[in-house]
XYZ file of C-alpha atoms in Angstrom:
57
model
C 116.540 135.977 105.289
C 116.379 136.893 101.874
C 113.055 136.077 99.877
C 114.164 133.271 98.378
C 115.124 131.425 101.161
C 111.819 132.581 103.139
C 110.142 131.039 100.454
C 111.474 127.926 100.036
C 111.619 127.685 103.953
C 107.095 127.795 103.987
C 106.233 126.128 100.573
C 106.189 122.905 101.976
C 103.816 124.681 104.963
C 101.417 126.237 102.526
C 101.485 122.596 101.475
C 100.715 120.775 104.133
C 97.515 123.293 105.113
C 95.936 123.175 101.790
C 96.113 119.104 102.287
C 95.215 119.329 105.286
C 92.071 122.215 104.228
C 91.025 119.901 100.937
C 89.139 116.791 103.455
C 87.825 119.436 105.614
C 86.439 121.448 102.404
C 84.111 120.091 99.384
C 85.168 117.950 96.175
C 84.670 120.859 94.303
C 87.254 122.873 95.657
C 90.505 121.750 93.777
C 93.868 121.716 95.651
C 95.708 123.260 92.407
C 93.690 126.768 93.831
C 94.272 125.967 97.870
C 98.042 125.759 96.849
C 97.897 128.809 94.782
C 95.647 130.775 97.649
C 98.521 129.712 100.127
C 101.086 131.134 97.458
C 99.514 134.288 97.205
C 99.433 134.893 101.004
C 103.248 133.545 101.321
C 104.079 136.037 98.859
C 102.630 138.678 100.360
C 104.013 137.691 104.122
C 107.452 137.791 102.297
C 107.027 140.842 100.663
C 106.042 142.338 104.278
C 108.900 140.629 106.296
C 111.416 141.604 103.184
C 109.979 145.874 103.709
C 109.660 144.909 107.837
C 113.676 144.359 107.212
C 114.984 146.883 105.164
C 113.337 149.586 107.367
C 115.722 148.367 110.223
C 118.290 148.546 108.267
C-alpha cells in the first residue's frame, strides 16, 4: 500500500480519536492542535511503514 493510500485510510481515524480526546481535555486544548499532532504521528507512522516495505523488497 502506498503512502497516499495509507494516509487516506487513517486520517478519519486520527480525526475520530482527536474528537474523542477533546471532550476529556481542558477547553484550552483546541481540536486543531489535536488534529495537527495526530497528523504528524500518522505521517511518521506512514514513513516507517514505507521504509519497512522497502526493506522487505
